[in-house]
Structure formats: structure tokens, C-alpha cells
XYZ file of C-alpha atoms in Angstrom:
190
model
C 0.844 -6.471 -12.662
C -2.197 -7.938 -11.202
C -0.526 -8.307 -7.676
C -2.118 -5.978 -5.257
C -0.468 -7.330 -2.222
C 2.124 -9.938 -1.514
C 3.827 -10.670 1.692
C 5.860 -13.223 3.725
C 3.652 -14.199 6.597
C 4.191 -16.448 9.683
C 1.402 -18.690 11.005
C -0.811 -21.041 9.090
C 0.550 -19.592 5.671
C 3.939 -18.663 4.335
C 2.722 -16.279 1.641
C -0.203 -13.984 1.321
C -1.067 -12.633 -1.885
C -3.979 -10.562 -3.183
C -4.681 -10.504 -6.980
C -6.975 -8.133 -8.954
C -8.569 -10.094 -11.874
C -11.298 -8.975 -14.194
C -13.253 -12.147 -13.805
C -13.004 -15.821 -12.516
C -11.681 -17.010 -15.878
C -8.751 -14.631 -15.593
C -8.175 -15.698 -12.160
C -8.335 -19.550 -13.143
C -5.891 -18.988 -15.815
C -3.436 -17.249 -13.363
C -3.885 -20.182 -10.739
C -3.096 -22.745 -13.589
C 0.110 -20.774 -14.458
C 1.359 -20.657 -10.846
C 0.507 -24.274 -10.247
C 2.461 -25.237 -13.489
C 5.430 -23.208 -12.515
C 5.617 -23.900 -8.687
C 3.503 -27.126 -7.915
C 6.483 -28.952 -6.724
C 6.797 -27.036 -3.483
C 3.205 -25.538 -2.888
C 1.593 -27.588 -0.224
C -1.674 -25.923 0.009
C -3.655 -23.086 -1.614
C -6.657 -21.343 -0.030
C -8.630 -19.262 -2.335
C -11.233 -16.574 -1.055
C -12.932 -13.720 -2.817
C -12.960 -10.156 -1.175
C -16.487 -8.730 -1.090
C -15.794 -5.852 1.212
C -13.054 -3.909 2.827
C -13.587 -1.176 5.498
C -10.544 0.947 5.634
C -10.030 3.250 8.781
C -7.550 6.149 9.307
C -4.472 5.354 11.370
C -5.794 7.234 14.286
C -3.321 5.406 16.366
C -0.539 7.850 15.113
C -2.300 10.666 16.978
C -4.608 9.352 19.536
C -5.148 6.505 21.817
C -8.728 6.157 20.854
C -10.882 6.478 17.587
C -13.525 8.933 18.390
C -14.728 9.706 14.822
C -15.099 7.142 12.180
C -13.877 7.914 8.804
C -14.448 4.709 6.891
C -13.621 3.919 3.037
C -15.725 1.137 1.808
C -15.489 -0.954 -1.181
C -18.698 -0.457 -3.391
C -20.369 -2.336 -6.352
C -19.889 -0.563 -9.656
C -20.233 -1.290 -13.285
C -17.996 1.707 -14.135
C -15.855 1.279 -17.212
C -12.660 3.286 -17.075
C -11.599 5.157 -20.288
C -7.815 4.883 -21.398
C -7.279 8.481 -20.003
C -8.723 7.408 -16.642
C -6.543 4.418 -16.501
C -3.469 6.454 -17.267
C -4.426 8.927 -14.396
C -5.014 6.155 -11.985
C -1.720 4.487 -12.813
C 0.140 7.748 -12.441
C -1.476 8.397 -9.028
C -1.317 4.983 -7.705
C 2.497 5.232 -7.982
C 2.580 8.553 -5.965
C -0.887 9.572 -4.547
C 0.320 12.867 -3.449
C 1.629 13.914 -6.719
C 0.283 17.345 -7.722
C -1.576 17.906 -10.966
C 1.122 19.748 -12.833
C 3.316 16.708 -12.326
C 0.525 14.401 -13.766
C -0.020 16.846 -16.553
C 3.684 16.854 -17.556
C 3.800 13.091 -17.257
C 0.570 12.233 -19.239
C 0.623 15.340 -21.619
C -3.028 15.943 -20.579
C -4.251 19.606 -20.128
C -4.725 20.549 -16.488
C -8.421 21.345 -17.090
C -8.993 17.915 -18.511
C -7.137 16.155 -15.618
C -9.356 18.131 -13.092
C -12.556 16.921 -14.920
C -11.373 13.275 -15.029
C -10.199 13.349 -11.318
C -13.582 14.854 -10.181
C -15.502 12.291 -12.282
C -13.501 9.360 -10.499
C -13.987 10.873 -7.110
C -17.722 11.423 -7.814
C -18.228 7.799 -9.003
C -16.152 6.702 -5.959
C -13.445 5.083 -8.072
C -10.908 7.366 -6.093
C -11.791 7.160 -2.349
C -8.939 9.316 -1.131
C -5.360 10.375 -1.595
C -2.554 9.564 0.942
C 0.958 8.859 1.512
C 2.133 5.183 1.995
C 3.588 5.209 5.612
C 6.387 2.644 6.484
C 4.849 1.765 9.816
C 7.914 -0.270 10.762
C 10.066 2.754 10.722
C 7.785 4.232 13.430
C 8.041 1.125 15.602
C 4.890 -0.537 14.663
C 4.072 -4.038 13.204
C 1.470 -5.399 11.097
C -0.653 -8.212 12.223
C -3.627 -9.877 10.440
C -6.148 -11.796 12.641
C -8.650 -14.167 10.904
C -11.862 -14.601 12.762
C -14.175 -17.649 12.038
C -17.497 -17.181 14.018
C -19.799 -20.004 15.172
C -23.559 -20.037 16.063
C -24.004 -16.508 15.154
C -26.641 -14.240 13.749
C -26.065 -11.407 11.446
C -26.557 -9.031 14.442
C -23.912 -10.543 16.460
C -21.561 -10.045 13.491
C -22.638 -6.432 13.267
C -22.036 -6.010 16.964
C -18.444 -7.278 16.609
C -17.811 -5.068 13.835
C -19.208 -2.050 15.608
C -16.907 -2.762 18.567
C -13.846 -3.330 16.275
C -14.181 -0.286 14.209
C -13.400 2.058 17.284
C -9.927 0.597 17.954
C -7.561 3.144 16.704
C -4.975 0.356 15.726
C -7.257 -1.416 13.191
C -6.761 -0.208 9.838
C -8.779 -2.666 7.817
C -11.679 -5.022 8.331
C -11.941 -7.428 5.479
C -14.757 -9.695 4.416
C -14.438 -12.695 2.065
C -16.409 -15.524 0.500
C -14.481 -18.573 1.347
C -12.230 -17.155 3.981
C -12.617 -16.088 7.575
C -15.935 -14.329 8.638
C -13.865 -11.247 9.618
C -10.200 -10.535 8.864
C -8.651 -7.766 11.140
C -5.736 -5.815 10.191
C -3.791 -4.234 12.915
C -0.884 -1.871 13.434
C 0.578 -2.243 16.860
C 3.810 -1.723 18.786
């Protein structure tokens, strides 16, 4: 239930997994469990902590260029979800384009209460948008992730690279980690 992303990959790694954990102790318990069960064939593990993700629209589906930025960005928050909010997010995460009547029937919460909670989640930037999950492979696109390790750079140099990259319509994510690459670029290309 903590897996946000799990893919078979080619290159330096065989598997790429992103876990969502509440704290470092939960993550440590998870890693110890994985190593106890699969240590015999795990050669190497690299752990990094995500600190920011820039998520861009899939402009390549419409244009050959990105002329307008519509960035969704991770933020810092101490927001504590209520049980109702958790149920709403769980429901929407399974189908983000589900209409409010379907959520109402599923969770047995009044429509006005649902609207109130969803507005609150949007206002507090817990919900950053609603979208369909598009199978890019069926559209003839492939997914690539490029890890950039920079050298001899200043923060202004990094910002210049980011500014350049964000206008590429095939880039859907720019990821920033502690303990990983300086910039990870996620591309959808033919």
C-alpha cells in the first residue's frame, strides 16, 4: 500500500520503486523487511529522498512546443488529513475523473459535505488537479528517465538548466532528491 511507483527499468538499475512513508522509521522498517526477504538476490540499493517534483502538462500530445507553463509543484505542509478526507482521496486516487455523485454513493457522504472537503483539499494544495491516467505506450510514446549529475555548478547554473528544460513539451516531470541525481528528467518521446 505504500508503493507509489514500481517499474522494471533498463540501465544501471533493474527496478525503480518510490515509497510513501510517514517518517524515516517506517521507511527503515520497510527496508529491513525487504532485505530480510530478498537479500539473496539484491546486489545494490540506492536510497534517495524526494524533496520536489515539478509536474508539467503533456503538451507534446497537442503541440510541438510548450508556450505556457502549467506547473504543479510539491509543497511543504503540516496538514493532517481527517478520516473523511482520507476516504475521499482514496476514492479519487482510484479514478480521478469520478463525478461527485459516484463518490457520494461510494462513501455515503452528502454531496454538500463532499464539496466542502474537496474545496478544502484544493485550497490547502493537497489536491493539485484531476486528470485521467493516459497510457502513453498505446499512443506510440515511450517513457525515459534521465539522471543528471552536475559538477562545478552554482545554484544559478542549475536554475538556468531547469528554466531551459521546462519548455520542452516532452518533459512531464523534473524531480529533485537528496542523495540522488541533481536533476531527474522524465520524458515521454516517440
